[in-house]
Every structure is written in C-alpha cells, then in structure tokens.
Amino acid sequence: MKTSLLAPVLRAALFASVLVGATSCEKQPVSKKPDPNNPIESIPITTDVFGVVLDEQDQPLQGAIVEVSGNTVTTGPAGTFAFREAVVSSDRCVVHVRKAGYFEAAVGVVPNDKSTGVRVMLTEMGQPLTLASAAAGGTLQLPGGASIELPANGLNTSSGSYSGAVNAYVRYISPESRRLAQLMPGNDFQAENTAGERVTLTTFGAMQVELYATSGQALQVANGKTATLHFPIVASQSSAAGSTIPLWHFDTETGLWEEEGAATRSGSEYVGSVKHFSAWNADQADRTAFVKFSVKSSGLADFGGEVMWPLIRVRRLGQVLMPAAGRQMVVPVPVGNYSGGPDDVWADPADNGGVGSLNRLSLGNLTAGQTLDLGQLQMPEGGLLHAEVTGCNSSKPNGVATLAFDNGGVYVANVSNGSLRTWCLPGQAATLTITADGAPSVTRRITTPSGNRTLELGSFNTCGNTQAGVTMAFTIDGDGHNNERVELRDEPQYYDTPQAFFEPNFPTGAVTTLLMGRSTRQGYVTSTLNVAAQPGLGTFPIKMGSVAFNLNSGSSPAIYYEVANPADATVTFSRYDAVGGRIQGTFSGRFYKRIGTGPRSTTVSVQVTNGTFDMVRTANK
C-alpha cells in the first residue's frame, strides 16, 4: 500500500532480515499447530492497551496510525494512544504502527490482564538508493555491508512488468545494535517453523528495504524470478554461524516470522534467494522458554498505582519493551545454557536517564516450555508521582501519561479513573505530559523526587477551550490512484473549522455530517460525508458524500468522487459523544467520477478503504 502525506509509506524489511510489507493485527498470533515441547496457552483476555510512539531521538510522533485487534486510533501531539478494554490473546498482543516517511512497526508483548503499556519506536526511511533500470537489473549496496541482487526484467508493479528506474528505501540493522529489539519487526523475535511450532529467533542482522517505481507504485519480484539477498555476518557471530541458516518471512496478519527456504554461508555473509519481498529473516531458531521477573524500587512497599517501567535488557534480545501496568514481566527467550556468560537481565543506565538497576539476574540453563521465575530486579530508591486528572463536567477520565527525562528516556503509564500514581527515576528534570482520552494534552515541567518520597502534583484539568486535533484519513485506489493514503489536516473547509454535526432536518432525512478540509498532499483534498444516522453507534450507509481532489495546487478544476448509491459506501461510528465531545469511526466504499454530460456520459469508480475519522461534535444544524 502507498501511504502519504501523499508520498508512499513504504514498508518492507530484509531481516538478516529483509522487511518489505505492511502489518496487521486482525488475526491474533496463535500457533497454528500445538507443540508439546513448547506449550503456549492462548485465551482471549480484556486489557487496556496504551502507549507512546517515538522517533529514534525519543521525540513523540503525531499522526501515527496505531492498530490493535483490527481497531485503529491516530496519535496526537504527545504521540500517545489507548485502546480501552481491548480483547487480545493472552499469549501475545501485536501493536502495529504506521506513519508516512517511516518504516512500519509491529510490537509483540505479553499482555497483562488489566492494562498493557507499549513504547513503539519508528525508524525514518530517509533518502532512497536508486537503480537505473529494472530491465537491466543490478545490485543495491546498503550501508553496513548488506546487498540485494535484482534480476533483469524481474520486477513488476500491480499492473504488470516494469523496466524503469527503481527507488529503494533501505536501512541495515546490525545484530549488535543497542536497540535491536525495537528495530526488529515483532520486537520479540517470535516465529513459527515449517512444522507449525512456536520458536524464538536469534538474528544475524537486518535490512529494511522497499522498492518503488518512479511513479510511486510498489514493486515486487516477478513470477518465475528471484532476488538474491546478502546478509553480512558480524565478527562476534562468525563462530556461531553455520553453513546454512533458515530464511523467514514476516506474516503480516499474525505478527510472527514464518520459515520459508534457507540461505547458505559464503565467507563472511549469508546468501539466499527469495521469490517475493515481504519480510525476510536469516535467523537461527530455538525452542522457546520464558523468564518471569518483577521490578521493584529499593525500600518501596508495593502499591496499587501504575508503574512507569525502566527499560530492561535481556541477553540475546537487546532492549525489552516493558508492558507497564503492574510489576511482573514475562519474556520469551531462546532455550539454551546461559550459565557462565555475562549478566543476562538488567536495567542499563544508558536507557534510563543515567540510572541503572542495583542487581542483575541470571538466566541459567533454559529448556523448551520452561517458565523460570528470576525474582526481583532492584532499582534505586526512586520517587513517586501523584496527580488527579479531571475532565469536563468534573469527570474522572482515563488517559496516558508520559515522562520525558532531560537526560534521555521516556516512560509511559496508564491514567485510570482520573488518577495517576507511579514510581519514577529519582532526581530527574523531566516533562510530564498527561493526555486524557479524547482531550488535549496538558504538560508540566517537574523534578522527580528521590528517597521514595511522593511529589503531589495536584490537579490536571484536561477540559480546556481547545480540543485534540481532528483527523480523517483514507486509502484511494483507481483512476490513477494506486492505493494512495490521504491524510486530512485540521484546517477549515467552508465552515469555520472541520467538524461533525447532526442534521435532523436534512432534505433526504436525518443525517450525521462529517466535514474535513485541506489535506497533506500537494493541492488539496476535502471530504464531505452525509451519513444516514441518528446520534449513536453502529454501521450506516452514506446517503451523499464526496472526496474532492485538486492535484495542481488550485490551478485546475477539482475532481469530485461522489457516492452514487447509499449501498456503495458505509460509515461505522465507534464513538458518538454529546455536543462538544468527539465523533470517531471508520468508513469505506465505492465512489464515482462522472465524465461528460447527458446520455453519453460515463463514470469512473475508485475504491476507498481504511477510512478513519476523529472529529469534534458541534451543535446540531
């Protein structure tokens, strides 16, 4: 799919690993075949899934689309998101995030039964490498030593063969990266082999690569052709690298790597051929064991509040993304004898504003299916933060809090029923941001206390005169649009502001009207949807509506794609507040452009999919 600020959102990765593909969480990641040596119980559970989306400099990213179990939200200025009472698999929840200009991320975590927090890091795509001619083929040399050989006449667009220049968005990921887990699709190295058994991978490096035609169309390997992938073997892994290694591609539905083919060692690299670009991994696979541990601040008794977790490192996995709420962590790791090696589980000062754990935990000898309780990881005496959060009409909202330390690192915690009470690093200058669900963010500069003292922050009022920004986005395909992602900004259309309102006396019957203004693409896009709906939740036909394009910054007439038949397009309202609140949901369907007039006129259709909106409800019209 092509996503944008009307440019492509290119997603792919070659993982010692090649990764080229989108991810989805519509199907829960449950093993297709039970493995008696590695049992993983999976039952549906209900949990709040919340978190923050950051760039590689730990800055929050606004406008990222986050998906959990088929539901989507868009991050606001604080980069936070929340799915309340999400139903996920107890063994593993996958959070997918995409944003124009960044490689798509998929984060797998073992959820808690009440709330599950996630930090997601997106990596910027940067400038593309170029190949002069797809017809001639050639080699793409990636920084870091990886390369891709593309065959002559071996690439296709969705409509057929392609012979022109190729733009390749690439990034090599070293297995020695300090942020390996965050850079790896899935983040938790979980995979399924050809026997249908759940295994844990050890990566030998990674590449992220997406190929596009000069027109912006995605390119794939043509039928009957193969591309050759070269994965460099780093010196620290040379002795462990065998003569062959399995290849794995990333399953976009389950968020698991799946075994497909093999690569052969040639000197200091692995070389393998693939028939498609999705997500590829040249990894060793081991059966999975689990380690369980808790994190506690020295001298602090347990309390019932949320915990802003330190970031923990686990040997062979790198930095582990903590699922926050509560203090128990369960991490899948490869089986093996870890005895006699370096310390295996610890909090690194480099990840946590200069503050590390007081002890380190050892993994020992782990066998398949084993769950080993490692005990407690002790942090220094920290500080406690306590704040009350109020919404409109004295409500006590849920929300998400982030604490960004001046010395580096961002922690995240859940706000439940208007209350934030959390442990944090001691003596740190930081910015606390609280975002109540559906409300604008409130920030405050603080210095965190030490000695397990409590800093009483008082009340944070999230009911101001401003609202969280409104958003609308959709994917359009047809009439020259090739699965283009359109994201509409919070700018006026022909009312004062983009808005949603109920019109009980609309000429063709009561409707809910959604109005949006200028888009992020060159020129403009507007959207007006009249939905046959009284206030309330559910799925309803679009009575009237259009999306209007002007591709030349206003210098040519607009192009209107309109709904011709209410049966062609629908809107689903997932939230419908009172006036002053929010209206949120999704939409999709077929829209039409009329060419000519009179009996000889014709129409051209486009398909609109993955439409989302989050808007302010204004007074009835």
XYZ file of C-alpha atoms in Angstrom:
621
model
C 0.000 0.000 0.000
C 1.186 3.511 -0.672
C 0.777 5.914 2.203
C 1.487 9.541 2.388
C 1.389 12.923 3.275
C 0.648 11.757 -0.068
C 4.020 10.133 -0.548
C 4.346 6.402 -0.143
C 4.521 4.893 3.261
C 6.909 2.231 2.264
C 7.131 -0.759 4.404
C 9.461 -3.638 3.971
C 12.379 -5.127 5.644
C 15.026 -7.577 4.772
C 15.962 -9.063 8.066
C 19.166 -10.643 8.074
C 16.105 -9.720 7.787
C 14.590 -8.140 4.755
C 11.384 -6.393 5.507
C 9.024 -5.179 2.872
C 5.397 -5.296 3.817
C 2.567 -3.973 5.895
C 1.478 -5.435 9.211
C -1.970 -6.090 10.585
C -3.376 -7.264 13.883
C -6.713 -8.516 12.664
C -5.803 -12.131 13.385
C -4.394 -12.899 16.827
C -0.971 -14.571 16.816
C -1.890 -18.082 17.949
C 0.276 -21.067 16.975
C -1.260 -22.997 14.069
C -0.103 -26.360 15.441
C 0.312 -27.243 19.142
C 3.890 -28.008 20.121
C 4.002 -30.466 23.044
C 7.568 -29.424 23.849
C 6.715 -25.741 23.906
C 3.122 -25.249 25.061
C 1.656 -21.772 24.774
C -1.813 -21.357 26.223
C -3.852 -18.735 24.441
C -7.206 -17.477 25.626
C -8.948 -14.146 24.950
C -8.437 -11.558 27.680
C -9.584 -7.955 28.079
C -6.959 -5.306 28.760
C -6.328 -1.610 28.210
C -3.562 -1.352 25.588
C -1.854 2.039 25.768
C 1.480 3.585 24.942
C 3.536 6.142 23.090
C 5.027 6.320 19.575
C 8.516 7.856 19.391
C 11.207 8.504 16.807
C 14.816 7.388 17.257
C 15.560 10.547 19.243
C 12.730 9.668 21.673
C 10.584 12.519 20.373
C 6.807 11.889 20.208
C 5.289 11.325 16.777
C 1.912 12.843 15.960
C -0.300 11.395 13.243
C 0.851 7.781 13.556
C -1.900 5.223 12.899
C -1.936 2.559 15.620
C -3.818 -0.726 15.250
C -4.746 -3.363 17.831
C -7.075 -6.282 17.070
C -8.436 -4.573 13.954
C -9.193 -1.245 15.679
C -7.241 1.922 14.877
C -6.501 5.265 16.514
C -4.263 8.161 15.474
C -1.700 9.645 17.834
C -1.959 13.277 18.883
C 0.830 15.780 19.643
C 2.039 13.742 22.639
C 2.395 10.615 20.493
C 0.171 8.591 22.822
C -2.613 6.098 22.121
C -5.059 3.972 24.101
C -7.437 1.100 23.351
C -9.809 0.622 26.263
C -10.958 -2.913 27.069
C -9.271 -4.412 24.016
C -9.773 -8.146 23.537
C -6.419 -9.787 22.752
C -4.791 -13.213 23.013
C -3.300 -13.890 26.412
C -0.053 -15.270 24.959
C 0.793 -12.270 22.777
C -0.679 -8.983 21.614
C 0.654 -7.288 18.485
C 0.519 -3.500 18.127
C 1.005 -2.185 14.571
C 2.023 1.416 13.850
C 2.480 3.240 10.551
C 3.263 6.812 9.611
C 4.249 8.439 6.338
C 8.017 8.667 5.959
C 8.744 5.890 8.461
C 9.053 2.123 8.230
C 6.050 0.392 9.701
C 6.492 -1.162 13.158
C 4.959 -4.223 14.784
C 5.453 -4.727 18.522
C 4.581 -8.017 20.226
C 4.072 -8.065 24.004
C 2.682 -10.494 26.552
C -0.378 -8.585 27.809
C -1.421 -8.035 31.404
C -4.981 -8.795 32.397
C -5.816 -5.161 33.268
C -3.573 -2.819 31.312
C -0.661 -3.249 28.921
C 1.727 -0.416 28.084
C 3.912 -0.250 24.986
C 6.678 2.014 23.665
C 6.929 1.947 19.871
C 9.939 3.356 18.039
C 9.548 4.218 14.351
C 12.611 4.448 12.109
C 12.799 7.098 9.412
C 13.063 5.891 5.819
C 15.444 8.609 4.645
C 16.601 9.139 1.064
C 16.303 6.246 -1.422
C 19.051 4.402 -3.232
C 18.442 4.213 -6.978
C 18.795 1.528 -9.632
C 18.953 2.940 -13.153
C 16.944 0.209 -14.883
C 14.729 -2.617 -13.669
C 15.044 -4.103 -17.158
C 18.811 -4.416 -16.756
C 18.686 -5.398 -13.087
C 21.633 -4.797 -10.813
C 22.843 -4.702 -7.234
C 21.741 -2.415 -4.429
C 24.560 -1.915 -1.925
C 23.275 -0.992 1.517
C 25.289 0.910 4.120
C 26.663 -1.665 6.547
C 27.604 -4.342 4.025
C 24.281 -5.927 3.052
C 23.221 -6.043 -0.591
C 20.366 -7.114 -2.859
C 20.760 -8.503 -6.377
C 17.758 -7.758 -8.581
C 17.366 -9.884 -11.730
C 16.988 -8.397 -15.201
C 13.339 -7.919 -16.143
C 12.488 -9.228 -12.688
C 10.223 -6.572 -11.178
C 6.513 -5.922 -11.560
C 4.028 -3.307 -10.482
C 0.497 -4.405 -9.601
C -0.478 -3.825 -13.233
C 2.389 -5.628 -14.983
C 6.091 -5.671 -15.809
C 8.300 -2.671 -15.057
C 11.509 -1.618 -16.817
C 12.256 1.864 -15.477
C 14.353 3.258 -12.652
C 13.932 1.892 -9.119
C 13.857 3.847 -5.861
C 14.907 1.706 -2.887
C 14.342 2.848 0.689
C 16.857 0.872 2.729
C 18.335 0.526 6.179
C 20.735 -2.055 7.570
C 20.216 -3.103 11.194
C 23.193 -4.638 12.958
C 22.581 -7.543 15.361
C 24.873 -5.631 17.721
C 22.557 -2.606 17.815
C 21.680 -1.451 21.319
C 18.092 -1.035 20.121
C 17.853 -4.342 18.300
C 14.515 -5.391 19.818
C 12.893 -2.085 18.882
C 14.201 -2.244 15.310
C 13.169 -5.869 14.745
C 9.662 -6.422 13.299
C 7.600 -8.013 16.037
C 10.146 -6.823 18.598
C 10.025 -10.146 20.469
C 11.699 -12.495 17.925
C 8.737 -14.891 17.873
C 8.345 -17.203 14.865
C 6.694 -20.356 13.567
C 8.677 -23.052 11.777
C 7.515 -25.285 8.920
C 6.187 -27.814 11.452
C 3.920 -25.156 12.930
C 5.918 -24.933 16.174
C 6.470 -21.649 18.002
C 10.178 -20.814 18.154
C 12.357 -17.859 19.153
C 14.859 -16.391 16.683
C 18.421 -15.171 17.016
C 19.027 -12.646 14.261
C 22.228 -12.334 12.247
C 21.448 -8.782 11.174
C 18.700 -6.873 9.454
C 17.907 -4.749 6.461
C 14.825 -2.670 5.790
C 14.149 -2.285 2.067
C 11.222 -1.149 -0.065
C 11.267 -0.845 -3.838
C 9.207 1.680 -5.797
C 8.838 2.798 -9.380
C 9.465 6.446 -10.197
C 5.669 6.874 -10.340
C 5.412 5.753 -6.719
C 3.989 2.293 -7.463
C 5.270 -0.530 -5.285
C 7.486 -3.093 -6.992
C 7.560 -6.842 -6.406
C 9.577 -9.769 -7.744
C 8.022 -11.058 -10.977
C 6.663 -14.596 -11.253
C 9.412 -17.061 -12.111
C 12.154 -14.693 -10.915
C 14.104 -14.499 -7.662
C 16.042 -11.795 -5.870
C 19.274 -12.656 -4.068
C 19.854 -11.349 -0.563
C 23.316 -10.954 1.003
C 23.448 -10.713 4.800
C 26.847 -9.799 6.323
C 27.931 -11.892 9.322
C 29.353 -9.684 12.083
C 32.624 -10.793 13.672
C 31.031 -11.532 17.053
C 28.720 -14.108 15.427
C 31.164 -15.659 12.961
C 31.961 -18.729 15.080
C 28.264 -19.424 15.691
C 27.253 -19.048 12.040
C 26.673 -22.442 10.419
C 26.929 -23.449 6.771
C 23.202 -22.887 6.215
C 20.508 -20.964 8.022
C 16.709 -20.884 7.628
C 15.034 -17.949 5.916
C 11.897 -16.473 7.456
C 9.296 -14.016 6.187
C 7.116 -11.822 8.389
C 3.429 -12.776 8.492
C 1.500 -9.522 8.324
C -1.639 -10.995 9.922
C -0.189 -12.790 12.937
C 2.894 -10.670 13.560
C 5.042 -13.836 13.536
C 8.004 -14.808 11.379
C 7.340 -17.916 9.254
C 10.002 -20.253 7.900
C 10.457 -20.298 4.112
C 13.640 -21.523 2.441
C 17.265 -21.229 3.521
C 20.446 -19.229 2.957
C 23.988 -20.572 2.519
C 27.129 -19.204 4.124
C 29.678 -17.821 1.679
C 32.697 -16.481 3.525
C 31.535 -13.695 5.803
C 27.963 -13.489 4.565
C 24.778 -15.499 4.110
C 23.307 -15.640 0.604
C 19.752 -16.700 -0.178
C 17.131 -16.310 -2.905
C 13.542 -15.168 -2.379
C 10.511 -15.061 -4.645
C 8.809 -12.097 -3.020
C 9.550 -9.113 -0.833
C 7.599 -9.225 2.385
C 9.742 -9.561 5.477
C 12.778 -11.833 5.422
C 14.979 -13.136 8.183
C 18.140 -15.248 8.067
C 17.997 -16.429 11.662
C 18.813 -19.331 13.884
C 15.713 -20.744 15.560
C 15.430 -22.253 19.023
C 12.560 -23.579 21.049
C 11.110 -21.007 23.401
C 11.444 -20.723 27.156
C 10.022 -17.958 29.329
C 11.555 -15.924 32.120
C 9.461 -14.091 34.664
C 10.671 -11.318 36.925
C 9.446 -8.279 38.796
C 10.884 -4.795 39.118
C 10.940 -3.054 42.477
C 12.349 0.163 43.840
C 14.634 -0.395 46.818
C 12.857 0.259 50.103
C 9.461 0.792 48.485
C 6.491 -1.312 49.522
C 4.114 -2.398 46.791
C 1.313 -0.007 45.981
C -1.703 -0.135 43.711
C -0.751 2.564 41.244
C 0.601 2.277 37.736
C 4.337 1.882 37.256
C 6.486 3.745 34.761
C 8.807 0.878 33.968
C 12.515 1.274 33.454
C 13.702 -0.195 30.165
C 15.192 -3.645 30.727
C 17.814 -5.505 28.703
C 17.686 -9.267 28.208
C 20.683 -11.149 26.831
C 20.323 -12.132 23.131
C 17.232 -9.929 22.798
C 18.539 -6.434 23.458
C 16.310 -3.782 24.952
C 12.942 -5.203 26.011
C 9.835 -3.056 25.727
C 8.042 -3.312 29.051
C 4.246 -3.772 29.100
C 3.995 -1.393 32.066
C 1.000 -1.855 34.380
C 1.876 -3.952 37.392
C 5.412 -5.147 38.052
C 5.562 -8.649 36.615
C 7.212 -9.236 33.261
C 7.148 -12.433 31.187
C 9.656 -12.556 28.316
C 10.046 -15.340 25.710
C 13.720 -16.209 25.167
C 15.594 -18.865 23.161
C 16.375 -22.065 25.071
C 19.986 -22.750 25.959
C 22.584 -22.755 28.685
C 23.326 -19.175 29.662
C 25.444 -20.150 32.680
C 28.897 -18.631 32.860
C 28.084 -15.827 30.459
C 27.628 -12.130 31.138
C 24.788 -10.832 33.257
C 21.541 -11.563 31.480
C 18.763 -9.250 32.760
C 19.416 -5.696 33.930
C 18.405 -2.050 33.588
C 21.135 -0.176 31.728
C 21.837 3.423 32.831
C 22.167 4.399 29.149
C 18.486 3.549 28.653
C 17.169 5.166 31.818
C 18.472 8.692 32.220
C 21.733 7.524 33.813
C 20.076 5.323 36.467
C 20.580 1.541 36.346
C 19.441 -1.468 38.353
C 21.191 -2.359 41.617
C 21.403 -6.045 40.704
C 21.421 -8.291 37.664
C 19.556 -11.537 37.117
C 20.979 -14.704 35.542
C 19.082 -16.955 33.151
C 20.914 -20.248 33.752
C 20.015 -23.332 31.697
C 16.628 -22.910 29.991
C 14.643 -25.752 28.436
C 11.734 -25.676 25.980
C 8.437 -24.638 27.520
C 10.024 -23.783 30.862
C 8.939 -20.667 32.762
C 11.710 -19.621 35.148
C 10.970 -17.119 37.916
C 14.093 -14.971 38.230
C 12.877 -12.993 41.231
C 13.214 -9.236 41.608
C 15.258 -6.694 39.712
C 16.024 -3.916 42.189
C 16.062 -0.269 41.148
C 17.454 2.537 43.345
C 15.170 4.461 45.642
C 13.128 6.494 43.230
C 10.275 8.919 43.550
C 6.510 8.710 43.463
C 4.288 10.969 41.405
C 0.659 11.535 42.259
C -1.766 13.601 40.179
C -5.523 13.873 39.834
C -6.877 14.313 36.311
C -10.224 15.983 35.699
C -12.247 16.267 32.532
C -15.292 18.259 31.509
C -18.228 18.261 33.935
C -15.869 17.162 36.735
C -15.424 13.757 35.115
C -12.538 11.456 36.007
C -11.177 10.351 32.636
C -8.822 7.591 31.628
C -5.705 8.589 29.739
C -1.985 8.136 29.167
C 0.939 9.855 30.907
C 4.477 10.171 29.575
C 7.557 11.352 31.430
C 10.409 12.510 29.171
C 13.691 12.872 31.068
C 16.132 15.587 30.077
C 18.950 13.022 30.391
C 17.247 10.643 27.971
C 14.466 8.103 28.110
C 10.683 8.266 28.043
C 8.440 6.381 30.462
C 4.732 5.762 29.958
C 1.897 4.982 32.402
C -1.852 4.496 32.330
C -4.214 7.067 33.839
C -7.162 5.226 35.332
C -10.365 6.827 36.605
C -8.741 10.248 36.831
C -5.742 9.161 38.884
C -2.020 8.902 38.166
C 0.193 7.349 40.814
C 3.504 5.991 39.643
C 7.117 5.278 40.545
C 9.794 7.063 38.510
C 13.545 7.651 38.334
C 14.913 9.818 41.181
C 16.123 13.407 40.941
C 15.492 13.903 37.225
C 14.428 17.053 35.383
C 11.605 15.949 33.121
C 8.473 16.919 31.220
C 5.267 15.235 32.357
C 2.518 15.077 29.737
C -0.970 13.808 30.546
C -3.415 13.128 27.723
C -6.941 12.195 28.742
C -8.772 10.067 26.189
C -10.268 12.365 23.541
C -8.873 15.548 25.104
C -5.875 17.836 24.513
C -2.601 17.154 26.321
C -1.524 19.022 29.447
C 2.209 19.335 30.198
C 4.191 20.373 33.245
C 7.909 20.642 33.996
C 8.918 18.738 37.138
C 11.944 17.412 39.005
C 11.267 13.896 40.199
C 11.689 13.234 43.941
C 14.120 10.733 45.458
C 14.149 8.579 48.573
C 10.753 7.124 47.641
C 9.116 10.404 48.569
C 5.854 11.402 46.879
C 5.584 14.509 44.737
C 1.994 15.730 44.923
C 1.252 17.362 41.585
C -2.321 18.386 42.303
C -4.963 18.505 39.600
C -4.513 18.433 35.817
C -7.579 19.897 34.110
C -7.890 18.440 30.608
C -11.129 20.267 29.770
C -9.858 23.446 28.136
C -11.084 25.637 25.306
C -9.081 23.597 22.836
C -9.763 20.105 21.567
C -7.412 17.424 20.395
C -6.804 17.879 16.670
C -9.359 16.400 14.306
C -8.221 13.883 11.723
C -9.551 11.986 8.740
C -7.636 9.574 6.520
C -8.396 7.017 3.831
C -6.818 4.926 1.084
C -7.988 5.501 -2.510
C -7.431 3.087 -5.405
C -8.364 3.552 -9.067
C -8.467 6.340 -11.683
C -4.712 6.875 -11.410
C -4.580 6.473 -7.651
C -2.649 3.356 -6.653
C -3.603 2.636 -3.050
C -2.672 6.192 -2.055
C -3.058 7.118 1.592
C -4.676 10.518 2.102
C -4.448 12.229 5.491
C -6.626 15.319 6.042
C -5.400 18.117 8.261
C -7.185 20.155 10.888
C -7.823 23.104 8.524
C -11.015 24.957 7.523
C -13.118 23.841 4.612
C -16.143 26.089 4.121
C -17.272 26.139 7.725
C -15.132 27.797 10.404
C -13.431 24.518 11.322
C -13.626 20.878 10.284
C -16.445 19.379 12.290
C -19.124 16.742 12.677
C -22.749 17.526 13.485
C -26.244 16.049 13.430
C -28.764 17.446 10.910
C -32.255 16.225 11.914
C -33.952 18.134 9.055
C -31.651 17.245 6.184
C -33.730 17.217 2.920
C -33.396 13.458 2.409
C -33.767 12.541 6.073
C -31.765 12.937 9.261
C -28.007 12.611 8.788
C -24.733 12.988 10.608
C -22.453 15.223 8.524
C -18.654 14.981 8.557
C -16.695 17.900 7.054
C -12.932 17.967 6.552
C -10.587 20.432 4.898
C -7.156 20.630 3.306
C -5.002 17.519 3.103
C -1.298 16.948 3.492
C -0.804 16.295 -0.230
C 0.094 18.869 -2.885
C -3.012 20.812 -3.828
C -5.959 19.875 -1.672
C -8.391 17.159 -0.749
C -11.672 17.750 1.032
C -14.274 15.323 2.254
C -17.994 15.756 2.949
C -19.925 12.690 4.101
C -23.646 12.706 4.926
C -24.368 9.551 6.906
C -27.901 8.210 7.359
C -27.577 8.061 11.131
C -29.156 9.404 14.288
C -26.639 10.033 17.105
C -25.368 6.644 18.250
C -23.082 3.735 17.461
C -23.350 1.322 14.549
C -22.819 0.964 10.800
C -24.846 3.128 8.407
C -24.973 3.919 4.657
C -23.558 7.165 3.287
C -26.564 8.945 1.747
C -24.489 11.575 -0.005
C -20.840 12.446 0.002
C -17.703 13.165 -1.938
C -13.962 13.478 -1.722
C -12.637 16.300 -3.909
C -9.103 16.393 -5.324
C -7.188 19.284 -6.837
C -3.834 17.907 -7.872
C -2.242 21.159 -9.060
C -2.386 23.425 -6.034
C -5.626 25.016 -7.178
C -4.593 25.767 -10.768
C -7.027 23.255 -12.290
C -10.637 22.301 -11.594
C -11.336 19.974 -8.708
C -12.096 16.294 -9.275
C -15.087 15.041 -7.300
C -15.548 11.386 -6.407
C -19.106 11.036 -5.163
C -21.312 8.367 -3.624
C -23.849 7.363 -6.293
C -25.796 4.797 -4.290
C -26.149 4.541 -0.483
C -25.474 0.815 -0.807
C -21.985 1.571 -2.149
C -20.409 3.086 0.980
C -20.824 2.859 4.755
C -19.654 4.546 7.935
C -19.230 2.847 11.313
C -19.463 5.084 14.392
C -17.406 3.716 17.301
C -17.821 6.859 19.413
C -20.604 9.438 19.350
C -20.391 11.920 22.236
C -22.686 14.753 23.193
C -22.091 18.174 21.614
C -18.572 19.304 22.493
C -17.226 15.743 22.593
C -15.882 13.518 19.856
C -17.283 11.518 16.950
C -14.985 8.705 15.828
C -15.229 5.797 13.421
C -14.326 4.243 10.096
C -15.641 4.327 6.517
C -15.186 2.588 3.168
C -16.921 2.062 -0.153
C -17.032 2.866 -3.853
C -17.056 6.464 -5.110
C -17.614 7.638 -8.699
C -16.443 10.442 -11.010
C -18.740 11.410 -13.889
C -17.150 12.106 -17.273
C -19.199 14.198 -19.686
C -22.903 15.100 -19.532
C -26.169 13.780 -20.847
C -26.898 10.248 -22.066
C -23.352 9.740 -23.370
C -21.727 10.466 -20.031
C -19.731 7.735 -18.307
C -18.391 7.145 -14.830
C -15.059 6.059 -13.388
C -15.023 4.444 -9.968
C -12.491 4.414 -7.158
C -12.410 2.237 -4.062
C -11.966 3.964 -0.710
C -10.736 1.713 2.111
C -9.311 2.003 5.630
C -11.100 5.310 6.190
C -10.824 6.689 9.729
C -12.018 9.885 11.406
C -11.780 11.543 14.819
C -13.721 14.810 14.933
C -15.294 17.341 17.271
C -19.082 17.206 17.504
C -20.541 20.688 17.082
C -24.097 21.914 17.583
C -26.938 20.421 15.522
C -27.669 22.224 12.242
